[in-house]
Amino acid sequence: MPIRILPAGADPDAVRSLTTLLSQLPDAEPQPPVGDSTQLVDTLARLAAESVDELPEVVVVHERIGPVPALELIREVALRFPAVGVILVTTDAGPGLFSAAMDSGARGLVALPLSYEELASRVQAVAQWSTGVRRHLGHGSDVFGGAGGTVVTVSGAKGGVGATLAAIQLALAAQASGRPTALLDLDLQTGDIASYLDIQFRRSVVDLAAITDISPRVLADAVFRHDTGLALLLAPGEGERGEDVTDRAARQIVSALRARYEVVVVDCGAQLSGAGAAVVEMADIALLVTTPDVIAVRAAKRTVRMWDRLQIRKAEETTVVVNRHTRSTEIQPALVQRITGTALARTAIPANFRELQAVVDAGRVHELDSRSSVKQALWGLAGELGLVRAAEGAAGHRGSGRGPGGFRRRKE
């Protein structure tokens, strides 16, 4: 049986040399190489969504890959695709890096310059391990549920546009449909999810920031279980502690959540932090909430351009949601889309704060009346994005209810 090998690296010459050598290995079947971390994860997710059998047995990651550092990338691949064996190719084959690579989930390490014998030996061993894991767990096991949970980020074009309320209601809609859902407050200095839900908590996302291996038990200790069934991972009560959550920690935390929940909704707030940027970059769906006024729309345009300059997210991979919409306003959703150059959610959220005021003041937004036009719109948006489980034919299918392709990051 041929060994499918997926090379990954940012240096074209290094990847070309690696692919050439891999093609000479016995029974090897090198796949077209991928050039960065995003393309690698997207490729594996696309293959896993088709069938576990489509996944390569071995992924070979060159140390010079980006934008996610190699060890963090290996950790994410190992967590989301546990039957794929990862080999790190590096100039530093010392015991320190070897230990760090193994801790991240790598199955092997090969030193540069490449040696045919060493590469062949490592690939064969990792391929045998991968085949054994798949045989042991079985192709139908839930362990291989595909790409993991759907990650949705909700960012505000500016403060006060309603991003937090939107994030909460999207998460509630997903949970109510029967999909296990986590809500992460990554507005690290001014997060208000706890206030909106009137809860007292001891643990926060900061408690996971320094942990290199987030086990299910460690994650469960940090998560607050709400009466609605939502799993909440909250921003720290002391805003200055938010600086402890680095981009690396944020990727690891979100990867741990998406491995255990079908839907992960992340409130990123309106200020761009390193942690927020990392999560927006890795999200399946990135929402940008704005209101139909000149100041907010200009802020949305600035945010989209900044994300593009920093290579966080392309405009066409971002979906704008118009909140507080009225038919009488001069700025309509279609104009917002033209100005920002983004995708546009078909569902606009109506302006009706009177419906919200009582539950917001009481910190009970989860008790918003089902007849509320705002709630109906936000839950309709959840359905439009594919966050809710279909009423028929979806039971037991982890990938069910996923959103239409226009909202998700396009797979290369």
Short mmCIF file of N, CA, C and O in Angstrom, two decimals, residues 250-370:
data_model
loop_
_atom_site.label_atom_id
_atom_site.label_comp_id
_atom_site.label_asym_id
_atom_site.label_seq_id
_atom_site.Cartn_x
_atom_site.Cartn_y
_atom_site.Cartn_z
N ALA A 250 -3.44 31.50 22.55
CA ALA A 250 -4.78 31.59 21.98
C ALA A 250 -5.01 30.48 20.96
O ALA A 250 -6.08 29.85 20.94
N ARG A 251 -4.01 30.23 20.11
CA ARG A 251 -4.16 29.14 19.13
C ARG A 251 -4.35 27.80 19.83
O ARG A 251 -5.18 26.98 19.43
N GLN A 252 -3.56 27.58 20.86
CA GLN A 252 -3.64 26.30 21.56
C GLN A 252 -4.98 26.15 22.26
O GLN A 252 -5.58 25.07 22.25
N ILE A 253 -5.48 27.22 22.88
CA ILE A 253 -6.75 27.17 23.60
C ILE A 253 -7.90 26.90 22.62
O ILE A 253 -8.77 26.05 22.87
N VAL A 254 -7.91 27.61 21.50
CA VAL A 254 -8.98 27.42 20.52
C VAL A 254 -8.90 26.03 19.90
O VAL A 254 -9.92 25.38 19.65
N SER A 255 -7.70 25.55 19.65
CA SER A 255 -7.55 24.19 19.12
C SER A 255 -8.09 23.16 20.10
O SER A 255 -8.74 22.18 19.70
N ALA A 256 -7.85 23.36 21.40
CA ALA A 256 -8.37 22.44 22.40
C ALA A 256 -9.90 22.49 22.45
O ALA A 256 -10.56 21.46 22.58
N LEU A 257 -10.46 23.68 22.32
CA LEU A 257 -11.92 23.82 22.33
C LEU A 257 -12.55 23.18 21.11
O LEU A 257 -13.54 22.45 21.20
N ARG A 258 -11.97 23.42 19.93
CA ARG A 258 -12.58 22.90 18.70
C ARG A 258 -12.46 21.37 18.63
O ARG A 258 -13.20 20.73 17.91
N ALA A 259 -11.52 20.80 19.38
CA ALA A 259 -11.40 19.35 19.40
C ALA A 259 -12.48 18.70 20.26
O ALA A 259 -12.72 17.50 20.15
N ARG A 260 -13.16 19.51 21.10
CA ARG A 260 -14.11 18.94 22.05
C ARG A 260 -15.53 19.48 21.90
O ARG A 260 -16.45 19.00 22.57
N TYR A 261 -15.71 20.50 21.07
CA TYR A 261 -17.04 21.07 20.86
C TYR A 261 -17.30 21.20 19.36
O TYR A 261 -16.39 21.49 18.58
N GLU A 262 -18.55 21.03 18.98
CA GLU A 262 -18.90 21.13 17.56
C GLU A 262 -18.86 22.56 17.07
O GLU A 262 -18.59 22.81 15.89
N VAL A 263 -19.18 23.51 17.94
CA VAL A 263 -19.15 24.92 17.58
C VAL A 263 -18.39 25.68 18.65
O VAL A 263 -18.61 25.48 19.85
N VAL A 264 -17.47 26.55 18.22
CA VAL A 264 -16.73 27.42 19.14
C VAL A 264 -16.93 28.86 18.65
O VAL A 264 -16.51 29.21 17.55
N VAL A 265 -17.62 29.66 19.46
CA VAL A 265 -17.84 31.07 19.13
C VAL A 265 -16.90 31.91 19.97
O VAL A 265 -16.83 31.74 21.19
N VAL A 266 -16.17 32.82 19.33
CA VAL A 266 -15.17 33.62 20.02
C VAL A 266 -15.52 35.10 19.88
O VAL A 266 -15.62 35.62 18.76
N ASP A 267 -15.72 35.77 21.01
CA ASP A 267 -15.93 37.22 21.01
C ASP A 267 -14.56 37.88 21.08
O ASP A 267 -13.87 37.82 22.10
N CYS A 268 -14.15 38.51 19.97
CA CYS A 268 -12.81 39.12 19.89
C CYS A 268 -12.81 40.60 20.24
O CYS A 268 -11.74 41.22 20.25
N GLY A 269 -13.97 41.19 20.52
CA GLY A 269 -14.02 42.61 20.83
C GLY A 269 -13.70 43.48 19.64
O GLY A 269 -13.73 43.04 18.48
N ALA A 270 -13.38 44.74 19.92
CA ALA A 270 -13.11 45.69 18.84
C ALA A 270 -11.64 46.09 18.75
O ALA A 270 -11.24 46.73 17.79
N GLN A 271 -10.83 45.69 19.74
CA GLN A 271 -9.41 46.02 19.73
C GLN A 271 -8.61 44.79 19.29
O GLN A 271 -8.81 43.70 19.84
N LEU A 272 -7.71 44.98 18.34
CA LEU A 272 -6.93 43.85 17.83
C LEU A 272 -5.74 43.56 18.73
O LEU A 272 -4.84 44.38 18.88
N SER A 273 -5.74 42.39 19.34
CA SER A 273 -4.59 41.93 20.12
C SER A 273 -3.91 40.82 19.34
O SER A 273 -4.45 40.31 18.35
N GLY A 274 -2.72 40.42 19.80
CA GLY A 274 -2.05 39.30 19.15
C GLY A 274 -2.87 38.04 19.23
O GLY A 274 -2.96 37.27 18.27
N ALA A 275 -3.50 37.82 20.40
CA ALA A 275 -4.34 36.64 20.57
C ALA A 275 -5.53 36.67 19.64
O ALA A 275 -5.87 35.68 18.98
N GLY A 276 -6.19 37.83 19.55
CA GLY A 276 -7.35 37.95 18.67
C GLY A 276 -6.99 37.77 17.22
O GLY A 276 -7.72 37.12 16.46
N ALA A 277 -5.86 38.33 16.81
CA ALA A 277 -5.42 38.19 15.42
C ALA A 277 -5.17 36.73 15.07
O ALA A 277 -5.54 36.26 13.99
N ALA A 278 -4.55 35.99 16.00
CA ALA A 278 -4.26 34.58 15.74
C ALA A 278 -5.54 33.78 15.56
O ALA A 278 -5.61 32.91 14.69
N VAL A 279 -6.56 34.08 16.36
CA VAL A 279 -7.80 33.31 16.28
C VAL A 279 -8.60 33.70 15.04
O VAL A 279 -9.20 32.83 14.39
N VAL A 280 -8.62 34.97 14.68
CA VAL A 280 -9.30 35.38 13.44
C VAL A 280 -8.65 34.70 12.24
O VAL A 280 -9.32 34.24 11.32
N GLU A 281 -7.32 34.58 12.28
CA GLU A 281 -6.60 33.94 11.17
C GLU A 281 -6.97 32.47 11.04
O GLU A 281 -7.10 31.94 9.93
N MET A 282 -7.18 31.77 12.15
CA MET A 282 -7.42 30.33 12.10
C MET A 282 -8.91 29.98 12.04
O MET A 282 -9.27 28.82 11.89
N ALA A 283 -9.80 30.98 12.14
CA ALA A 283 -11.24 30.71 12.20
C ALA A 283 -11.79 30.19 10.88
O ALA A 283 -11.29 30.52 9.80
N ASP A 284 -12.83 29.38 10.99
CA ASP A 284 -13.56 28.95 9.80
C ASP A 284 -14.43 30.07 9.26
O ASP A 284 -14.57 30.24 8.06
N ILE A 285 -15.04 30.83 10.16
CA ILE A 285 -15.91 31.95 9.80
C ILE A 285 -15.50 33.15 10.64
O ILE A 285 -15.43 33.05 11.87
N ALA A 286 -15.24 34.28 9.99
CA ALA A 286 -14.87 35.51 10.70
C ALA A 286 -15.94 36.56 10.43
O ALA A 286 -16.12 37.01 9.29
N LEU A 287 -16.68 36.94 11.48
CA LEU A 287 -17.73 37.95 11.36
C LEU A 287 -17.21 39.29 11.86
O LEU A 287 -16.49 39.35 12.86
N LEU A 288 -17.60 40.34 11.16
CA LEU A 288 -17.27 41.70 11.57
C LEU A 288 -18.59 42.45 11.69
O LEU A 288 -19.29 42.64 10.70
N VAL A 289 -18.93 42.84 12.92
CA VAL A 289 -20.21 43.48 13.18
C VAL A 289 -20.06 45.00 13.07
O VAL A 289 -19.12 45.58 13.63
N THR A 290 -20.99 45.62 12.36
CA THR A 290 -21.00 47.07 12.25
C THR A 290 -22.44 47.57 12.34
O THR A 290 -23.38 46.78 12.26
N THR A 291 -22.58 48.85 12.52
CA THR A 291 -23.90 49.48 12.49
C THR A 291 -23.97 50.38 11.26
O THR A 291 -22.92 50.79 10.72
N PRO A 292 -25.17 50.70 10.77
CA PRO A 292 -25.29 51.43 9.50
C PRO A 292 -25.13 52.94 9.66
O PRO A 292 -26.04 53.72 9.34
N ASP A 293 -23.97 53.35 10.19
CA ASP A 293 -23.66 54.78 10.30
C ASP A 293 -22.25 55.01 9.78
O ASP A 293 -21.44 54.08 9.72
N VAL A 294 -21.97 56.22 9.42
CA VAL A 294 -20.71 56.55 8.74
C VAL A 294 -19.50 56.16 9.58
O VAL A 294 -18.54 55.55 9.07
N ILE A 295 -19.51 56.48 10.87
CA ILE A 295 -18.35 56.23 11.72
C ILE A 295 -18.06 54.73 11.81
O ILE A 295 -16.92 54.28 11.66
N ALA A 296 -19.11 53.93 12.04
CA ALA A 296 -18.91 52.49 12.20
C ALA A 296 -18.50 51.83 10.89
O ALA A 296 -17.65 50.93 10.88
N VAL A 297 -19.07 52.28 9.78
CA VAL A 297 -18.71 51.68 8.49
C VAL A 297 -17.28 52.03 8.12
O VAL A 297 -16.53 51.19 7.59
N ARG A 298 -16.86 53.25 8.42
CA ARG A 298 -15.46 53.60 8.20
C ARG A 298 -14.54 52.74 9.06
O ARG A 298 -13.48 52.30 8.62
N ALA A 299 -14.95 52.50 10.29
CA ALA A 299 -14.15 51.64 11.18
C ALA A 299 -14.08 50.22 10.63
O ALA A 299 -13.03 49.57 10.71
N ALA A 300 -15.20 49.74 10.09
CA ALA A 300 -15.19 48.40 9.50
C ALA A 300 -14.22 48.33 8.33
O ALA A 300 -13.47 47.36 8.17
N LYS A 301 -14.22 49.36 7.50
CA LYS A 301 -13.31 49.39 6.35
C LYS A 301 -11.86 49.40 6.82
O LYS A 301 -11.00 48.71 6.27
N ARG A 302 -11.56 50.20 7.87
CA ARG A 302 -10.19 50.22 8.42
C ARG A 302 -9.78 48.85 8.93
O ARG A 302 -8.65 48.41 8.72
N THR A 303 -10.71 48.20 9.63
CA THR A 303 -10.39 46.88 10.18
C THR A 303 -10.10 45.87 9.08
O THR A 303 -9.13 45.11 9.16
N VAL A 304 -10.93 45.86 8.05
CA VAL A 304 -10.74 44.92 6.94
C VAL A 304 -9.39 45.16 6.27
O VAL A 304 -8.65 44.22 5.97
N ARG A 305 -9.06 46.42 6.05
CA ARG A 305 -7.78 46.74 5.41
C ARG A 305 -6.60 46.35 6.30
O ARG A 305 -5.57 45.88 5.82
N MET A 306 -6.73 46.57 7.61
CA MET A 306 -5.66 46.20 8.54
C MET A 306 -5.47 44.69 8.55
O MET A 306 -4.33 44.20 8.50
N TRP A 307 -6.56 43.93 8.61
CA TRP A 307 -6.44 42.48 8.58
C TRP A 307 -5.73 42.03 7.30
O TRP A 307 -4.93 41.10 7.34
N ASP A 308 -6.04 42.67 6.20
CA ASP A 308 -5.42 42.29 4.93
C ASP A 308 -3.93 42.65 4.93
O ASP A 308 -3.10 41.85 4.50
N ARG A 309 -3.58 43.85 5.43
CA ARG A 309 -2.17 44.25 5.46
C ARG A 309 -1.34 43.33 6.33
O ARG A 309 -0.20 43.00 6.00
N LEU A 310 -1.92 42.91 7.45
CA LEU A 310 -1.20 42.05 8.39
C LEU A 310 -1.31 40.58 8.02
O LEU A 310 -0.82 39.72 8.76
N GLN A 311 -1.97 40.29 6.89
CA GLN A 311 -2.16 38.92 6.40
C GLN A 311 -2.88 38.05 7.42
O GLN A 311 -2.60 36.86 7.57
N ILE A 312 -3.82 38.67 8.11
CA ILE A 312 -4.65 37.94 9.07
C ILE A 312 -5.84 37.31 8.34
O ILE A 312 -6.17 36.14 8.53
N ARG A 313 -6.47 38.10 7.49
CA ARG A 313 -7.68 37.65 6.81
C ARG A 313 -7.90 38.49 5.57
O ARG A 313 -7.75 39.71 5.61
N LYS A 314 -8.24 37.85 4.47
CA LYS A 314 -8.57 38.59 3.26
C LYS A 314 -9.99 39.14 3.37
O LYS A 314 -10.85 38.56 4.05
N ALA A 315 -10.23 40.24 2.66
CA ALA A 315 -11.55 40.88 2.73
C ALA A 315 -12.65 39.92 2.32
O ALA A 315 -13.71 39.84 2.97
N GLU A 316 -12.43 39.17 1.25
CA GLU A 316 -13.47 38.27 0.76
C GLU A 316 -13.70 37.09 1.68
O GLU A 316 -14.69 36.35 1.53
N GLU A 317 -12.81 36.87 2.65
CA GLU A 317 -12.98 35.78 3.62
C GLU A 317 -13.57 36.28 4.93
O GLU A 317 -13.64 35.54 5.91
N THR A 318 -13.97 37.55 4.95
CA THR A 318 -14.59 38.16 6.11
C THR A 318 -16.06 38.45 5.79
O THR A 318 -16.38 38.89 4.69
N THR A 319 -16.94 38.20 6.75
CA THR A 319 -18.37 38.44 6.55
C THR A 319 -18.83 39.56 7.47
O THR A 319 -18.68 39.47 8.69
N VAL A 320 -19.38 40.60 6.87
CA VAL A 320 -19.90 41.72 7.64
C VAL A 320 -21.35 41.46 8.02
O VAL A 320 -22.15 41.02 7.19
N VAL A 321 -21.67 41.74 9.27
CA VAL A 321 -23.04 41.65 9.78
C VAL A 321 -23.49 43.06 10.15
O VAL A 321 -22.81 43.74 10.93
N VAL A 322 -24.60 43.49 9.59
CA VAL A 322 -25.12 44.83 9.88
C VAL A 322 -26.11 44.74 11.03
O VAL A 322 -27.14 44.06 10.93
N ASN A 323 -25.80 45.43 12.12
CA ASN A 323 -26.64 45.44 13.31
C ASN A 323 -27.39 46.77 13.38
O ASN A 323 -26.96 47.77 12.81
N ARG A 324 -28.54 46.77 14.08
CA ARG A 324 -29.38 47.97 14.26
C ARG A 324 -29.82 48.54 12.91
O ARG A 324 -29.75 49.75 12.67
N HIS A 325 -30.24 47.64 12.06
CA HIS A 325 -30.65 48.03 10.72
C HIS A 325 -32.10 48.52 10.72
O HIS A 325 -32.96 47.97 11.40
N THR A 326 -32.35 49.58 9.96
CA THR A 326 -33.70 50.06 9.69
C THR A 326 -33.82 50.35 8.21
O THR A 326 -32.83 50.66 7.53
N ARG A 327 -35.03 50.26 7.70
CA ARG A 327 -35.23 50.52 6.28
C ARG A 327 -35.05 51.99 5.93
O ARG A 327 -34.80 52.32 4.77
N SER A 328 -35.17 52.86 6.93
CA SER A 328 -35.11 54.29 6.65
C SER A 328 -33.70 54.86 6.61
O SER A 328 -33.49 55.97 6.12
N THR A 329 -32.71 54.09 7.11
CA THR A 329 -31.35 54.63 7.13
C THR A 329 -30.78 54.75 5.72
O THR A 329 -31.10 53.96 4.83
N GLU A 330 -29.94 55.75 5.53
CA GLU A 330 -29.35 55.96 4.20
C GLU A 330 -28.34 54.89 3.87
O GLU A 330 -28.16 54.55 2.70
N ILE A 331 -27.66 54.36 4.87
CA ILE A 331 -26.65 53.33 4.63
C ILE A 331 -27.30 51.96 4.77
O ILE A 331 -27.65 51.54 5.87
N GLN A 332 -27.47 51.27 3.66
CA GLN A 332 -28.08 49.95 3.63
C GLN A 332 -26.98 48.88 3.52
O GLN A 332 -25.85 49.17 3.13
N PRO A 333 -27.28 47.62 3.86
CA PRO A 333 -26.25 46.57 3.86
C PRO A 333 -25.49 46.45 2.55
O PRO A 333 -24.26 46.22 2.56
N ALA A 334 -26.15 46.58 1.41
CA ALA A 334 -25.45 46.45 0.13
C ALA A 334 -24.35 47.50 -0.01
O ALA A 334 -23.28 47.24 -0.57
N LEU A 335 -24.61 48.72 0.49
CA LEU A 335 -23.61 49.77 0.43
C LEU A 335 -22.44 49.44 1.35
O LEU A 335 -21.27 49.68 0.99
N VAL A 336 -22.72 48.88 2.52
CA VAL A 336 -21.66 48.47 3.44
C VAL A 336 -20.75 47.44 2.77
O VAL A 336 -19.52 47.50 2.87
N GLN A 337 -21.36 46.51 2.06
CA GLN A 337 -20.57 45.49 1.36
C GLN A 337 -19.68 46.11 0.30
O GLN A 337 -18.50 45.75 0.17
N ARG A 338 -20.20 47.07 -0.45
CA ARG A 338 -19.38 47.72 -1.50
C ARG A 338 -18.22 48.49 -0.89
O ARG A 338 -17.11 48.50 -1.42
N ILE A 339 -18.48 49.14 0.24
CA ILE A 339 -17.44 49.95 0.87
C ILE A 339 -16.33 49.08 1.46
O ILE A 339 -15.13 49.39 1.32
N THR A 340 -16.70 47.99 2.09
CA THR A 340 -15.71 47.15 2.77
C THR A 340 -15.08 46.10 1.86
O THR A 340 -13.99 45.62 2.14
N GLY A 341 -15.78 45.70 0.80
CA GLY A 341 -15.26 44.67 -0.10
C GLY A 341 -15.33 43.27 0.49
O GLY A 341 -14.63 42.37 0.03
N THR A 342 -16.17 43.07 1.48
CA THR A 342 -16.29 41.79 2.16
C THR A 342 -17.51 41.02 1.65
O THR A 342 -18.29 41.52 0.84
N ALA A 343 -17.65 39.80 2.17
CA ALA A 343 -18.92 39.10 2.03
C ALA A 343 -19.92 39.77 2.97
O ALA A 343 -19.55 40.50 3.90
N LEU A 344 -21.21 39.54 2.73
CA LEU A 344 -22.25 40.18 3.52
C LEU A 344 -23.25 39.13 3.97
O LEU A 344 -23.74 38.33 3.17
N ALA A 345 -23.54 39.12 5.26
CA ALA A 345 -24.59 38.24 5.76
C ALA A 345 -25.94 38.70 5.22
O ALA A 345 -26.25 39.90 5.24
N ARG A 346 -26.72 37.75 4.73
CA ARG A 346 -28.05 38.11 4.21
C ARG A 346 -28.95 38.62 5.33
O ARG A 346 -29.84 39.43 5.08
N THR A 347 -28.72 38.14 6.53
CA THR A 347 -29.55 38.53 7.67
C THR A 347 -29.00 39.80 8.30
O THR A 347 -27.86 39.83 8.76
N ALA A 348 -29.81 40.85 8.32
CA ALA A 348 -29.47 42.07 9.03
C ALA A 348 -30.22 42.08 10.36
O ALA A 348 -31.37 41.62 10.43
N ILE A 349 -29.59 42.59 11.40
CA ILE A 349 -30.18 42.58 12.73
C ILE A 349 -30.93 43.90 12.94
O ILE A 349 -30.34 44.97 12.83
N PRO A 350 -32.23 43.84 13.24
CA PRO A 350 -33.01 45.07 13.33
C PRO A 350 -32.66 45.90 14.56
O PRO A 350 -32.17 45.39 15.56
N ALA A 351 -32.93 47.19 14.48
CA ALA A 351 -32.72 48.10 15.60
C ALA A 351 -33.95 48.07 16.49
O ALA A 351 -35.02 48.56 16.11
N ASN A 352 -33.82 47.49 17.66
CA ASN A 352 -34.95 47.41 18.59
C ASN A 352 -34.43 47.20 20.00
O ASN A 352 -34.60 46.15 20.60
N PHE A 353 -33.77 48.24 20.53
CA PHE A 353 -33.17 48.09 21.85
C PHE A 353 -34.22 47.93 22.94
O PHE A 353 -33.94 47.36 24.00
N ARG A 354 -35.44 48.39 22.67
CA ARG A 354 -36.49 48.26 23.68
C ARG A 354 -36.70 46.79 24.06
O ARG A 354 -36.97 46.48 25.22
N GLU A 355 -36.57 45.91 23.08
CA GLU A 355 -36.71 44.48 23.36
C GLU A 355 -35.58 43.97 24.27
O GLU A 355 -35.76 43.02 25.03
N LEU A 356 -34.42 44.59 24.16
CA LEU A 356 -33.22 44.10 24.83
C LEU A 356 -32.99 44.69 26.21
O LEU A 356 -32.32 44.08 27.04
N GLN A 357 -33.52 45.88 26.45
CA GLN A 357 -33.08 46.64 27.62
C GLN A 357 -33.27 45.90 28.93
O GLN A 357 -32.36 45.86 29.78
N ALA A 358 -34.41 45.27 29.12
CA ALA A 358 -34.67 44.61 30.40
C ALA A 358 -33.71 43.45 30.65
O ALA A 358 -33.14 43.33 31.75
N VAL A 359 -33.49 42.60 29.65
CA VAL A 359 -32.61 41.44 29.87
C VAL A 359 -31.15 41.86 29.93
O VAL A 359 -30.35 41.22 30.62
N VAL A 360 -30.77 42.92 29.22
CA VAL A 360 -29.39 43.41 29.29
C VAL A 360 -29.12 43.98 30.68
O VAL A 360 -28.10 43.68 31.32
N ASP A 361 -30.04 44.80 31.18
CA ASP A 361 -29.85 45.41 32.51
C ASP A 361 -29.83 44.35 33.61
O ASP A 361 -29.13 44.49 34.62
N ALA A 362 -30.58 43.28 33.42
CA ALA A 362 -30.64 42.21 34.41
C ALA A 362 -29.52 41.20 34.25
O ALA A 362 -29.33 40.32 35.11
N GLY A 363 -28.75 41.30 33.17
CA GLY A 363 -27.71 40.32 32.90
C GLY A 363 -28.30 38.96 32.58
O GLY A 363 -27.73 37.93 32.96
N ARG A 364 -29.39 38.93 31.85
CA ARG A 364 -30.07 37.66 31.54
C ARG A 364 -30.40 37.61 30.06
O ARG A 364 -31.52 37.28 29.66
N VAL A 365 -29.43 37.92 29.20
CA VAL A 365 -29.73 37.98 27.77
C VAL A 365 -30.10 36.62 27.20
O VAL A 365 -30.71 36.53 26.14
N HIS A 366 -29.77 35.54 27.94
CA HIS A 366 -30.18 34.21 27.50
C HIS A 366 -31.67 33.99 27.67
O HIS A 366 -32.22 33.01 27.17
N GLU A 367 -32.35 34.90 28.40
CA GLU A 367 -33.79 34.80 28.59
C GLU A 367 -34.55 35.74 27.67
O GLU A 367 -35.76 35.96 27.88
N LEU A 368 -33.91 36.26 26.67
CA LEU A 368 -34.57 37.13 25.70
C LEU A 368 -35.75 36.39 25.07
O LEU A 368 -35.63 35.24 24.66
N ASP A 369 -36.88 37.06 25.02
CA ASP A 369 -38.11 36.46 24.52
C ASP A 369 -37.92 35.95 23.10
O ASP A 369 -37.35 36.64 22.25
N SER A 370 -38.43 34.75 22.85
CA SER A 370 -38.30 34.15 21.52
C SER A 370 -39.05 34.94 20.46
O SER A 370 -38.77 34.80 19.27
#
